[in-house]
DNA sequence: TTGAAAGCGCTAACAC
DNA sequence: GTGTTAGCGCTTTCAA
């Protein structure tokens, strides 16, 4: 019951401000289809037909019901709606195998966690894992998932061409697809959940900039495979753009591509020949490899920034060899992804084209709160 | 339908791993009270009485039903449960007035946002605002809320003694209370949602430490009022502890108490007499006042760390006068607070004693993602 | 084209 | 103590 001078009603709630007391109160009446049926002088069945646009309703009845629906701003009771639903929904996930690359472990956790939430709504989740080093594996596992005929799909599109093909396969069957981790070219999937990678490069740049007043800074791409090519490029772009915009000659930015195996020898060599190097930015979650090398070869005084809260990375964060990590929020990405798909299936919610997660800055004092 | 060699069933789901494909599938059967009644050879009513411990059940029936409930690990259908619920729940919030201190604006947003979510569950939220500078106002508004006889209460216990009294008033009426923003002495309220303030002081310390190799560092408490006394002390404690643990003489830590009005004159004076000052840690959300002073008095080369994403703070973050802000996540605090209370009312979920939110580190490149 | 009716799983009032 | 029954709001079937 709202009674006040300034009544700013919105939706079914109204916010009323009286002196320093803010009330939020429900609207006086919650209408049900029964009410609507009575108001329109028709039966509940007819109202339902109108609501779901199932046809078989006379012009007259349709107009009358629609008018009332508008008038009262009818909102169906989502709880009752789902009670009846015996439908079993099925969400399929195409995920890089966490046993091959540990980064994906937290993604799996996010998926499991979200699937718990939607259990009572008859949402089943299937994870199909593929080898993140192999496009063949991706294609094969995509076929596996496709055959399961899921109602919605969440996938990490590591391989551009193959992902594009897979998504179009699902779209042909009218199966909504949400991507996470990295975007394939926009507009192909129904939505994306993840981070702005260019911006995350800028965050890294700013961090180094706040620690280093002048000197050489090196971007290191660790190429174990082709997987992260796009990823790494975008981060590099953001990083270099930041320093370009500074428009100063205090910093020299270099990019280095090193294979993981060669790191132990190549990096010390490089650093010895570039003694003015004050900062390193590692574009993948493998910064522990660099930290290891720095430690072994006894380089200190070099600020190191990497990605992701892997156990190994955190160890080096604690021992101050890695200064900052950027958290890509893998768990949250998949949790949100599953949530959005589930809510799409259950409530017919629209899938947002792009959901950008925060870019968390992590140091040795706050990491524990991000891995709960 | 699960069929596999290693079946690790948990809850009503089972996780089955076969080669690189991970399946999550529902258990074959979802039991309803009807099933249980049939299995136990009693009626649904009896099962219901057992479930809700309403008594009036024979020893025999009770044992039989309980045994079955355990056997099948029965989980009631939350959807159906709420369908019946005509009860209107009422959550009351005691919030410092955002018009007096802008910090609380985001708290209000979190409250409104969460209350939207629980609208369909008949959860109504009332916000009663008090003047954060006045214990009298707090006590008065507490009485206002108390008279509304809410089913649960969320409050920011700015004043130790008064908050304690208020909480005990609610407890006497068996109204659950959740606190946010800062903790009153443990065990008084049913739960707390917020940050570990000591740890957040450590985060600030670590940030300054990664930027400053040696020099003087000053902690500044801006005392506009007594409100934040506890807050500030805890942050200071974490901050100084961090540097003590370093066990080095490279840094000199000083604490300063300044009134907001005197800042413009007192701070430059102080800094001139302490020219080796390299870093400032502001323990409240008013770091923009310090930034303003530094800018006007033309001090550069001093790293500044403060709290909270107020517009003014962000302006100085952008112009590089503030280096880092620590986000106390005000919106998330209240959002979670309302959520927990609502779920307690609806599902009888237990209220967790302590929920600690991450301590977000913010710089000029990632702030936008935290204020969405 | 329409309305009546059964039922989703759970709750609670009411007889016995 | 116990079982029966009538809903909660919505969906869906079925007969008219």
XYZ file of C-alpha atoms (C1' of nucleotides) in Angstrom:
776
model
C 0.000 0.000 0.000
C 1.624 3.172 -1.194
C 0.353 6.509 -0.099
C 2.486 9.565 -0.518
C 2.930 12.811 -2.309
C 5.605 11.724 -4.728
C 4.866 8.277 -5.994
C 7.368 7.099 -8.574
C 5.932 3.759 -9.532
C 7.972 1.472 -11.712
C 7.230 -2.120 -12.519
C 5.275 -3.720 -9.750
C 7.146 -1.846 -7.068
C 6.934 1.697 -6.023
C 9.530 3.789 -4.323
C 8.221 6.413 -2.049
C 10.358 8.881 -0.290
C 9.100 10.531 2.822
C 11.551 12.633 4.759
C 14.568 10.448 5.415
C 12.639 7.223 5.349
C 12.579 5.396 2.055
C 9.851 2.874 1.647
C 9.707 0.220 -0.951
C 6.307 -1.289 -1.057
C 4.549 -3.727 -3.255
C 1.714 -2.694 -5.455
C -1.666 -3.300 -3.908
C -2.649 -6.204 -6.082
C -0.969 -9.121 -7.724
C -3.040 -10.243 -10.621
C -3.333 -13.863 -11.647
C -4.718 -15.334 -14.823
C -7.838 -16.080 -12.862
C -8.296 -12.379 -12.159
C -7.663 -11.535 -15.753
C -10.104 -14.150 -16.937
C -12.740 -12.697 -14.660
C -12.016 -9.126 -15.744
C -12.207 -10.074 -19.403
C -15.197 -12.309 -18.968
C -13.402 -15.280 -20.492
C -11.841 -18.436 -19.106
C -8.347 -19.026 -17.802
C -7.650 -21.163 -20.848
C -8.330 -18.283 -23.187
C -6.095 -15.977 -21.218
C -3.369 -18.571 -21.399
C -3.759 -18.857 -25.152
C -3.389 -15.126 -25.486
C -0.378 -15.030 -23.206
C 1.400 -17.697 -25.200
C 0.175 -16.541 -28.576
C -1.136 -19.963 -29.355
C -3.939 -18.664 -31.538
C -7.450 -20.092 -31.560
C -8.763 -16.976 -29.912
C -11.394 -14.704 -31.369
C -10.392 -11.179 -32.299
C -12.727 -9.877 -29.708
C -11.428 -11.969 -26.832
C -7.865 -11.280 -27.869
C -8.355 -7.543 -27.836
C -10.135 -7.566 -24.543
C -7.538 -9.712 -22.797
C -4.598 -7.843 -24.261
C -6.064 -4.576 -23.134
C -6.362 -5.804 -19.583
C -2.891 -7.310 -19.621
C -1.517 -3.933 -20.559
C -3.624 -2.072 -18.090
C -2.497 -4.054 -15.133
C 1.026 -4.672 -16.392
C 0.644 -8.355 -15.807
C 3.697 -10.317 -14.708
C 3.263 -14.067 -14.626
C 4.279 -15.887 -11.489
C 7.550 -17.534 -12.478
C 7.306 -19.968 -9.621
C 3.998 -21.415 -10.606
C 5.035 -21.452 -14.204
C 7.919 -23.769 -13.505
C 6.059 -26.041 -11.196
C 4.180 -27.534 -14.064
C 7.230 -27.798 -16.255
C 8.159 -31.412 -16.524
C 10.519 -30.552 -19.325
C 14.089 -31.555 -18.752
C 16.442 -28.949 -20.103
C 19.867 -29.876 -21.274
C 22.804 -27.518 -21.471
C 25.932 -28.800 -23.176
C 29.368 -27.372 -22.476
C 32.383 -27.702 -24.738
C 35.343 -27.168 -22.409
C 39.103 -27.555 -22.788
C 40.263 -30.463 -20.691
C 41.377 -29.232 -17.231
C 43.686 -32.235 -16.921
C 45.673 -30.971 -19.857
C 45.667 -27.297 -18.944
C 45.032 -26.563 -15.301
C 43.572 -23.149 -16.129
C 40.256 -24.736 -17.006
C 39.783 -26.352 -13.643
C 38.101 -23.293 -12.211
C 35.873 -23.063 -15.259
C 34.674 -26.546 -14.504
C 33.976 -25.528 -10.922
C 31.862 -22.626 -12.104
C 29.869 -24.933 -14.341
C 29.241 -27.467 -11.602
C 28.329 -24.777 -9.156
C 25.782 -23.155 -11.456
C 24.324 -26.488 -12.425
C 23.598 -27.132 -8.767
C 21.592 -23.952 -8.620
C 19.372 -24.921 -11.517
C 18.951 -28.509 -10.499
C 15.461 -27.909 -9.084
C 14.469 -26.479 -12.446
C 15.288 -29.682 -14.257
C 18.318 -28.248 -15.961
C 20.941 -30.855 -16.729
C 24.441 -29.955 -17.707
C 26.811 -32.072 -19.730
C 30.465 -31.178 -20.028
C 32.351 -32.474 -23.009
C 36.073 -31.794 -22.780
C 38.476 -31.421 -25.654
C 42.209 -31.191 -25.954
C 43.037 -27.477 -26.065
C 46.073 -28.212 -28.215
C 44.182 -29.909 -30.966
C 41.653 -28.602 -33.444
C 40.897 -32.189 -34.369
C 39.875 -32.919 -30.815
C 37.702 -29.813 -30.775
C 35.892 -30.849 -33.924
C 35.427 -34.399 -32.705
C 34.074 -33.395 -29.341
C 31.825 -30.848 -30.949
C 30.276 -33.714 -32.883
C 29.828 -35.641 -29.653
C 27.974 -32.753 -28.084
C 25.964 -32.069 -31.204
C 24.657 -35.641 -31.183
C 23.390 -35.158 -27.656
C 21.068 -32.563 -29.080
C 21.334 -30.059 -26.226
C 18.857 -27.242 -25.684
C 21.655 -24.714 -25.298
C 25.431 -24.680 -25.584
C 28.250 -22.935 -23.743
C 31.665 -23.127 -25.326
C 35.192 -21.756 -25.227
C 35.971 -20.954 -28.853
C 39.715 -21.435 -28.728
C 40.054 -22.082 -32.446
C 38.643 -19.388 -34.617
C 37.683 -21.305 -37.737
C 36.503 -24.435 -36.002
C 34.520 -22.514 -33.409
C 32.779 -20.548 -36.109
C 31.800 -23.750 -37.865
C 30.594 -25.351 -34.641
C 28.493 -22.362 -33.687
C 26.847 -22.289 -37.085
C 26.050 -25.998 -36.703
C 24.141 -25.235 -33.533
C 22.470 -22.196 -34.979
C 21.153 -24.315 -37.840
C 19.365 -26.432 -35.271
C 18.187 -23.301 -33.512
C 20.252 -24.103 -30.441
C 21.386 -20.945 -28.650
C 25.132 -20.654 -28.152
C 27.014 -18.621 -25.570
C 30.778 -18.251 -25.720
C 33.176 -17.526 -22.894
C 36.866 -16.941 -22.328
C 37.431 -15.331 -25.695
C 35.244 -13.900 -28.360
C 34.981 -15.153 -31.869
C 34.128 -12.421 -34.264
C 31.093 -10.685 -32.888
C 27.541 -11.493 -33.838
C 28.110 -15.177 -34.512
C 27.148 -16.569 -31.147
C 24.110 -15.369 -29.230
C 26.274 -13.938 -26.522
C 29.653 -13.749 -24.863
C 30.682 -13.773 -21.220
C 34.227 -12.808 -20.379
C 36.714 -10.032 -20.162
C 37.762 -7.227 -22.424
C 41.234 -8.509 -23.231
C 42.483 -5.282 -24.697
C 41.503 -3.482 -21.535
C 43.195 -6.120 -19.422
C 46.410 -5.381 -21.292
C 45.940 -1.748 -20.345
C 45.461 -2.678 -16.715
C 48.757 -4.557 -16.767
C 50.457 -1.601 -18.399
C 49.138 0.788 -15.800
C 50.343 -1.489 -13.019
C 53.860 -1.585 -14.398
C 53.741 2.117 -14.990
C 52.884 2.781 -11.374
C 55.878 0.740 -10.268
C 58.479 1.686 -12.840
C 59.404 5.254 -13.528
C 61.631 4.547 -16.482
C 63.296 1.597 -18.200
C 62.696 -1.269 -20.585
C 59.592 -3.384 -20.461
C 59.128 -6.668 -22.259
C 55.951 -8.421 -23.252
C 56.413 -12.180 -23.279
C 54.162 -14.519 -25.204
C 54.745 -18.085 -24.177
C 53.757 -20.202 -27.131
C 53.113 -23.690 -26.115
C 50.672 -24.035 -28.893
C 48.536 -21.957 -31.144
C 45.649 -21.858 -28.726
C 45.989 -18.447 -27.296
C 47.193 -16.552 -30.309
C 44.234 -14.192 -30.419
C 44.138 -13.816 -26.689
C 47.747 -12.800 -26.508
C 47.542 -10.375 -29.366
C 44.689 -8.477 -27.823
C 46.421 -8.189 -24.481
C 49.563 -6.973 -26.212
C 47.573 -4.415 -28.123
C 46.054 -2.935 -24.995
C 49.395 -2.920 -23.267
C 51.294 -1.145 -26.016
C 48.470 1.277 -26.663
C 48.623 2.419 -23.063
C 52.296 3.243 -23.323
C 51.901 4.843 -26.723
C 49.286 7.148 -25.304
C 51.707 8.200 -22.584
C 53.719 9.714 -25.377
C 57.003 9.544 -23.533
C 60.423 8.109 -24.260
C 60.919 6.911 -20.704
C 59.918 3.386 -21.618
C 60.964 0.971 -24.298
C 58.463 -1.774 -24.995
C 59.610 -4.980 -26.659
C 57.688 -8.115 -27.520
C 59.163 -11.559 -27.156
C 57.836 -14.906 -28.306
C 59.343 -17.821 -26.472
C 58.439 -21.469 -26.416
C 57.946 -22.854 -22.948
C 60.782 -25.358 -23.330
C 63.296 -22.771 -24.403
C 62.427 -20.308 -21.654
C 65.062 -21.482 -19.187
C 67.892 -20.649 -21.526
C 66.477 -18.004 -23.840
C 65.119 -15.648 -21.193
C 68.289 -15.220 -19.105
C 70.165 -14.708 -22.327
C 67.750 -12.014 -23.370
C 67.790 -10.293 -19.998
C 71.565 -10.268 -19.875
C 71.680 -8.560 -23.201
C 68.979 -6.105 -22.086
C 70.129 -5.135 -18.598
C 67.804 -2.178 -18.428
C 64.738 -4.418 -18.343
C 62.610 -3.408 -15.378
C 59.316 -5.086 -16.093
C 57.848 -8.181 -17.715
C 54.291 -8.740 -18.825
C 53.354 -12.361 -19.462
C 50.241 -12.699 -21.590
C 49.206 -16.184 -20.516
C 48.627 -18.020 -17.272
C 52.103 -19.510 -17.500
C 53.891 -16.698 -15.714
C 55.108 -19.189 -13.110
C 57.475 -20.483 -15.769
C 59.015 -17.062 -16.097
C 59.106 -16.633 -12.345
C 60.880 -19.944 -12.045
C 63.470 -18.831 -14.554
C 64.012 -15.480 -12.868
C 64.446 -17.207 -9.536
C 66.854 -19.813 -10.789
C 68.914 -17.376 -12.789
C 68.852 -14.983 -9.869
C 67.363 -11.924 -11.475
C 65.797 -9.581 -9.016
C 64.456 -6.073 -9.342
C 62.306 -7.032 -12.265
C 58.578 -6.520 -11.834
C 56.539 -9.386 -13.162
C 52.882 -9.314 -14.120
C 50.956 -12.354 -15.247
C 47.528 -13.871 -15.445
C 45.370 -16.183 -13.409
C 45.325 -17.596 -9.923
C 46.942 -20.953 -10.565
C 48.528 -22.476 -7.483
C 51.980 -22.113 -8.968
C 51.406 -18.475 -9.802
C 50.197 -17.801 -6.312
C 53.309 -19.381 -4.856
C 55.430 -16.904 -6.757
C 53.093 -14.093 -5.796
C 53.697 -14.946 -2.154
C 57.433 -15.089 -2.618
C 57.293 -11.677 -4.305
C 58.716 -12.803 -7.619
C 55.412 -12.137 -9.312
C 54.157 -8.705 -8.276
C 50.649 -8.768 -9.664
C 48.373 -11.277 -11.254
C 45.329 -10.383 -13.263
C 42.395 -12.606 -12.490
C 40.372 -13.571 -15.533
C 37.621 -14.870 -13.312
C 37.292 -18.231 -15.043
C 34.853 -19.568 -12.501
C 32.601 -16.567 -12.724
C 32.669 -16.678 -16.514
C 31.235 -20.149 -16.713
C 28.968 -19.692 -13.725
C 27.379 -16.704 -15.383
C 27.336 -18.477 -18.719
C 25.373 -21.425 -17.389
C 23.133 -19.093 -15.426
C 22.258 -17.054 -18.465
C 21.513 -20.083 -20.572
C 19.442 -21.681 -17.841
C 17.443 -18.527 -17.334
C 16.946 -18.324 -21.058
C 15.537 -21.837 -21.126
C 13.431 -21.463 -18.015
C 12.200 -17.906 -18.223
C 12.817 -17.196 -21.886
C 15.155 -14.414 -20.804
C 16.977 -12.781 -23.637
C 20.659 -13.585 -23.888
C 22.768 -10.470 -23.553
C 25.145 -10.013 -26.446
C 28.099 -9.181 -24.268
C 28.750 -9.496 -20.544
C 32.078 -8.091 -19.435
C 33.492 -9.159 -16.119
C 35.729 -7.005 -13.950
C 39.469 -7.258 -14.414
C 40.696 -8.128 -10.936
C 44.104 -6.986 -9.799
C 45.646 -9.492 -7.429
C 48.618 -9.177 -5.107
C 49.958 -11.298 -2.291
C 47.505 -9.805 0.195
C 44.183 -10.195 -1.524
C 44.449 -13.391 -3.594
C 42.913 -15.629 -0.965
C 39.596 -13.833 -1.200
C 39.337 -14.562 -4.906
C 39.855 -18.291 -4.660
C 37.557 -18.636 -1.669
C 20.272 -42.168 -16.046
C 23.800 -42.840 -14.921
C 25.618 -45.915 -15.982
C 29.351 -46.107 -15.588
C 32.198 -47.734 -13.793
C 33.009 -44.913 -11.399
C 29.875 -43.341 -10.129
C 30.499 -40.610 -7.593
C 27.018 -39.669 -6.607
C 26.505 -36.604 -4.492
C 23.238 -34.946 -3.707
C 20.723 -35.646 -6.360
C 23.273 -35.375 -9.120
C 25.964 -37.740 -10.131
C 29.195 -36.939 -11.841
C 30.454 -39.596 -14.130
C 33.720 -39.413 -15.920
C 34.248 -41.461 -19.007
C 37.438 -40.832 -20.954
C 37.580 -37.096 -21.603
C 33.850 -36.623 -21.537
C 32.380 -35.550 -18.255
C 28.726 -36.128 -17.836
C 26.553 -34.623 -15.213
C 23.290 -36.405 -15.126
C 20.322 -36.279 -12.862
C 19.530 -39.204 -10.644
C 16.961 -41.503 -12.122
C 14.224 -40.461 -9.766
C 13.056 -37.320 -8.121
C 11.114 -38.259 -5.063
C 8.063 -36.319 -3.976
C 6.193 -36.486 -0.718
C 3.672 -38.610 -2.518
C 6.350 -41.194 -3.259
C 7.563 -41.083 0.289
C 4.063 -41.492 1.628
C 3.604 -44.540 -0.555
C 6.964 -46.008 0.427
C 6.248 -45.531 4.111
C 2.688 -46.644 3.847
C 1.395 -43.407 5.351
C -0.324 -40.338 3.977
C 1.212 -37.185 2.532
C -0.004 -35.307 5.571
C 2.039 -37.472 7.882
C 5.116 -37.039 5.756
C 4.589 -33.319 5.854
C 4.308 -33.381 9.620
C 7.565 -35.250 9.872
C 9.289 -32.916 7.453
C 8.257 -29.870 9.413
C 8.628 -31.450 12.821
C 5.094 -30.506 13.715
C 4.621 -33.490 16.007
C 1.403 -35.474 16.204
C 3.106 -38.408 14.571
C 3.466 -41.866 16.116
C 6.937 -43.070 16.959
C 6.528 -45.803 14.436
C 5.475 -43.611 11.534
C 8.136 -41.085 12.386
C 10.891 -43.666 12.319
C 9.696 -45.171 9.085
C 9.392 -41.859 7.281
C 12.680 -40.545 8.586
C 14.434 -43.672 7.479
C 13.106 -43.288 3.956
C 13.917 -39.601 3.874
C 17.504 -40.444 4.710
C 17.685 -43.320 2.299
C 16.619 -41.334 -0.689
C 18.240 -38.098 0.458
C 14.997 -36.243 -0.045
C 15.168 -32.654 -1.231
C 11.876 -30.782 -1.267
C 10.948 -28.963 -4.433
C 11.591 -25.345 -3.558
C 9.388 -24.155 -6.352
C 6.304 -25.954 -5.204
C 7.019 -24.984 -1.653
C 6.893 -21.314 -2.470
C 3.896 -21.523 -4.648
C 1.744 -22.085 -1.641
C 3.335 -19.328 0.338
C 0.970 -16.441 0.527
C 3.062 -14.965 3.281
C 4.433 -11.532 2.602
C 7.917 -11.242 3.978
C 9.283 -7.958 5.113
C 12.959 -7.124 5.326
C 13.871 -3.860 7.017
C 17.116 -2.052 6.329
C 18.726 0.533 8.586
C 20.990 2.508 6.272
C 23.029 5.692 6.651
C 21.483 8.393 4.534
C 23.135 8.489 1.084
C 22.230 12.152 0.753
C 24.438 12.944 3.702
C 27.326 10.659 2.809
C 27.531 9.692 -0.820
C 29.297 6.440 0.029
C 25.989 4.824 0.901
C 24.465 5.425 -2.476
C 25.813 2.199 -3.882
C 24.583 0.354 -0.830
C 21.125 1.541 -1.622
C 21.504 0.348 -5.191
C 22.461 -3.098 -3.983
C 19.402 -3.218 -1.774
C 17.038 -2.170 -4.537
C 18.601 -4.569 -6.956
C 18.286 -7.554 -4.642
C 14.758 -6.625 -3.696
C 13.812 -6.837 -7.370
C 15.088 -10.394 -7.487
C 12.942 -11.508 -4.588
C 9.865 -9.637 -5.638
C 8.184 -12.761 -7.043
C 8.703 -14.403 -3.679
C 6.680 -11.777 -1.897
C 9.660 -10.252 -0.192
C 9.229 -6.565 0.551
C 12.074 -4.350 1.528
C 11.878 -1.159 3.533
C 14.840 1.150 3.832
C 14.983 3.463 6.816
C 17.825 5.944 6.592
C 19.593 7.615 9.467
C 22.095 10.404 9.787
C 25.510 8.752 9.923
C 26.808 11.588 12.083
C 24.263 11.193 14.812
C 23.709 8.428 17.302
C 20.420 10.041 18.185
C 19.245 9.676 14.617
C 20.324 6.052 14.614
C 18.374 5.300 17.753
C 15.313 7.123 16.496
C 15.275 5.413 13.140
C 15.870 2.091 14.767
C 12.639 2.655 16.677
C 10.875 3.485 13.427
C 11.999 0.222 11.895
C 11.266 -1.758 15.018
C 7.684 -0.568 14.951
C 7.274 -1.889 11.426
C 7.881 -5.310 12.889
C 10.016 -6.663 10.060
C 10.701 -10.363 9.544
C 14.412 -9.724 9.199
C 16.784 -6.780 9.460
C 19.905 -5.660 7.634
C 21.877 -2.845 9.221
C 25.125 -0.934 9.128
C 26.215 -0.810 12.786
C 28.157 2.415 12.642
C 27.846 3.118 16.352
C 29.062 0.354 18.548
C 26.951 0.793 21.639
C 23.768 1.811 19.895
C 24.052 -0.942 17.333
C 24.498 -3.509 20.034
C 21.379 -2.294 21.762
C 19.394 -2.262 18.528
C 20.449 -5.764 17.594
C 19.452 -7.083 20.982
C 16.059 -5.423 20.570
C 15.488 -7.404 17.402
C 16.844 -10.583 18.879
C 14.352 -10.302 21.715
C 11.602 -10.412 19.126
C 13.341 -13.291 17.389
C 13.992 -11.172 14.330
C 17.179 -12.238 12.568
C 19.744 -9.491 12.064
C 22.506 -9.305 9.513
C 25.139 -6.585 9.666
C 27.204 -5.176 6.835
C 29.970 -2.633 6.278
C 31.570 -3.181 9.676
C 31.321 -5.774 12.361
C 30.133 -5.186 15.857
C 31.739 -7.525 18.320
C 31.248 -11.028 17.030
C 28.347 -13.268 17.893
C 25.820 -10.512 18.499
C 24.171 -10.429 15.110
C 23.237 -13.567 13.202
C 25.723 -12.778 10.517
C 27.987 -10.256 8.845
C 28.620 -9.463 5.201
C 31.584 -7.304 4.379
C 35.310 -7.079 4.197
C 38.134 -8.018 6.476
C 39.298 -4.502 7.278
C 42.617 -5.539 8.745
C 43.409 -7.447 5.589
C 42.396 -4.477 3.471
C 44.980 -2.421 5.347
C 47.528 -5.057 4.394
C 46.503 -4.840 0.776
C 47.091 -1.103 0.826
C 50.464 -1.628 2.462
C 51.511 -4.150 -0.118
C 50.482 -1.789 -2.916
C 52.578 1.029 -1.539
C 55.426 -1.372 -0.935
C 55.409 -2.472 -4.559
C 55.672 1.149 -5.668
C 58.025 2.601 -3.100
C 61.409 1.094 -2.413
C 62.237 3.280 0.547
C 60.969 6.416 2.253
C 58.360 7.717 4.662
C 54.775 6.623 4.518
C 51.903 8.319 6.293
C 48.544 6.926 7.298
C 45.910 9.635 7.307
C 42.664 9.350 9.222
C 40.242 12.027 8.197
C 37.956 12.582 11.149
C 34.817 14.227 10.110
C 32.983 12.553 12.889
C 33.288 9.604 15.150
C 31.577 7.276 12.727
C 34.478 5.442 11.294
C 36.698 5.179 14.316
C 36.704 1.388 14.442
C 36.953 1.090 10.702
C 40.008 3.275 10.541
C 41.781 1.606 13.423
C 41.482 -1.818 11.865
C 42.796 -0.650 8.537
C 45.691 1.043 10.263
C 46.448 -2.098 12.177
C 46.655 -4.229 9.047
C 48.756 -1.611 7.336
C 51.331 -1.234 10.067
C 51.465 -4.971 10.718
C 52.456 -5.553 7.128
C 55.394 -3.191 7.392
C 56.402 -4.504 10.783
C 56.558 -7.990 9.359
C 58.894 -6.757 6.644
C 61.339 -6.121 9.433
C 63.238 -3.446 7.583
C 64.256 0.088 8.309
C 63.642 1.239 4.768
C 60.270 2.656 5.688
C 59.032 4.985 8.359
C 55.326 4.740 9.052
C 53.524 7.642 10.694
C 49.878 8.088 11.564
C 48.105 11.397 11.201
C 44.662 12.459 12.331
C 43.307 15.440 10.483
C 39.913 17.028 10.417
C 38.523 17.512 6.972
C 38.330 21.280 7.345
C 41.934 21.610 8.412
C 43.305 19.409 5.685
C 44.030 22.184 3.211
C 46.447 23.870 5.551
C 47.637 21.134 7.869
C 48.629 18.607 5.240
C 50.947 20.808 3.150
C 52.532 21.958 6.375
C 53.121 18.387 7.421
C 54.473 17.336 4.049
C 56.854 20.267 3.920
C 58.277 19.291 7.248
C 58.496 15.664 6.134
C 59.958 15.948 2.646
C 60.846 12.285 2.465
C 57.176 11.282 2.397
C 56.629 8.994 -0.569
C 53.265 7.459 0.155
C 49.932 8.255 1.764
C 47.266 5.826 2.872
C 43.848 7.352 3.490
C 41.651 5.149 5.617
C 38.277 6.514 4.534
C 36.479 7.193 1.290
C 37.486 10.837 1.511
C 40.811 10.486 -0.248
C 39.621 12.969 -2.846
C 40.066 15.642 -0.205
C 43.719 14.716 0.136
C 44.117 14.510 -3.625
C 42.633 17.963 -3.928
C 45.110 19.296 -1.421
C 48.076 17.632 -3.105
C 47.004 19.022 -6.432
C 46.462 22.544 -5.186
C 49.663 22.615 -3.181
C 51.484 21.074 -6.108
C 52.953 18.015 -4.467
C 53.815 15.333 -6.927
C 55.706 12.104 -6.603
C 53.615 11.017 -3.666
C 51.691 7.787 -4.112
C 48.179 7.983 -2.797
C 45.949 5.083 -1.828
C 42.382 5.472 -0.705
C 39.045 3.749 -0.520
C 35.907 3.510 -2.582
C 34.770 4.351 -6.064
C 33.148 7.697 -5.425
C 32.958 9.881 -8.498
C 35.382 12.357 -7.014
C 37.877 9.637 -6.170
C 37.648 8.267 -9.669
C 38.356 11.680 -11.121
C 41.614 11.810 -9.213
C 42.367 8.227 -10.178
C 42.068 9.215 -13.795
C 44.291 12.226 -13.346
C 46.871 10.010 -11.656
C 46.878 11.806 -8.341
C 45.327 8.816 -6.639
C 47.228 5.696 -7.680
C 44.990 2.994 -6.292
C 41.602 2.788 -4.702
C 40.408 -0.152 -2.699
C 36.842 -1.059 -3.475
C 34.806 -2.024 -0.459
C 32.102 -3.379 -2.697
C 29.265 -1.544 -0.989
C 26.711 -2.639 -3.549
C 27.676 -6.264 -3.306
C 27.603 -6.123 0.476
C 23.994 -5.094 0.643
C 22.961 -7.173 -2.337
C 24.322 -10.262 -0.656
C 22.890 -9.182 2.669
C 19.361 -8.905 1.315
C 19.795 -12.118 -0.634
C 20.859 -14.042 2.423
C 18.011 -12.733 4.504
C 15.477 -13.401 1.774
C 16.724 -16.941 1.311
C 16.566 -17.404 5.024
C 12.944 -16.348 5.064
C 11.944 -18.264 1.962
C 13.982 -21.430 2.218
C 14.899 -21.345 5.880
C 18.531 -21.244 4.789
C 20.919 -20.815 7.652
C 22.554 -17.408 7.889
C 26.296 -17.702 7.562
C 28.115 -16.103 10.459
C 30.611 -14.312 8.282
C 30.772 -13.633 4.567
C 33.941 -11.908 3.473
C 33.989 -10.159 0.150
C 37.071 -9.751 -2.018
C 39.196 -6.670 -1.545
C 39.287 -5.177 -5.017
C 42.297 -3.222 -6.155
C 41.307 -0.461 -8.527
C 43.398 1.667 -10.856
C 42.583 4.043 -13.666
C 42.224 1.193 -16.158
C 39.831 -1.175 -14.436
C 37.507 1.031 -12.381
C 34.805 1.231 -15.002
C 34.134 -2.488 -14.771
C 33.402 -2.226 -11.069
C 30.817 0.494 -11.327
C 29.138 -1.111 -14.340
C -13.019 -21.021 -30.656
C -13.876 -21.926 -25.926
C -14.329 -23.511 -21.058
C -13.859 -27.071 -17.674
C -10.954 -29.883 -15.309
C -6.920 -32.321 -13.903
C -2.576 -31.918 -12.022
C 2.531 -30.111 -11.043
C 4.635 -30.752 -5.381
C 3.760 -28.902 -1.263
C 0.997 -26.965 2.641
C -2.540 -26.624 6.043
C -7.201 -26.896 7.606
C -10.312 -30.227 8.885
C -12.469 -34.205 9.799
C -12.150 -38.810 11.873
C -2.381 -39.468 15.450
C -3.877 -39.838 10.887
C -5.748 -39.359 6.234
C -8.402 -36.520 3.238
C -8.992 -32.515 0.833
C -8.749 -28.041 -1.074
C -6.013 -24.962 -2.846
C -1.317 -21.893 -4.535
C -0.895 -20.007 -10.290
C -0.133 -21.892 -14.368
C -0.275 -25.372 -18.176
C -2.415 -28.634 -20.961
C -5.699 -31.803 -22.378
C -10.135 -32.744 -23.764
C -14.712 -32.344 -24.663
C -18.062 -29.228 -26.238
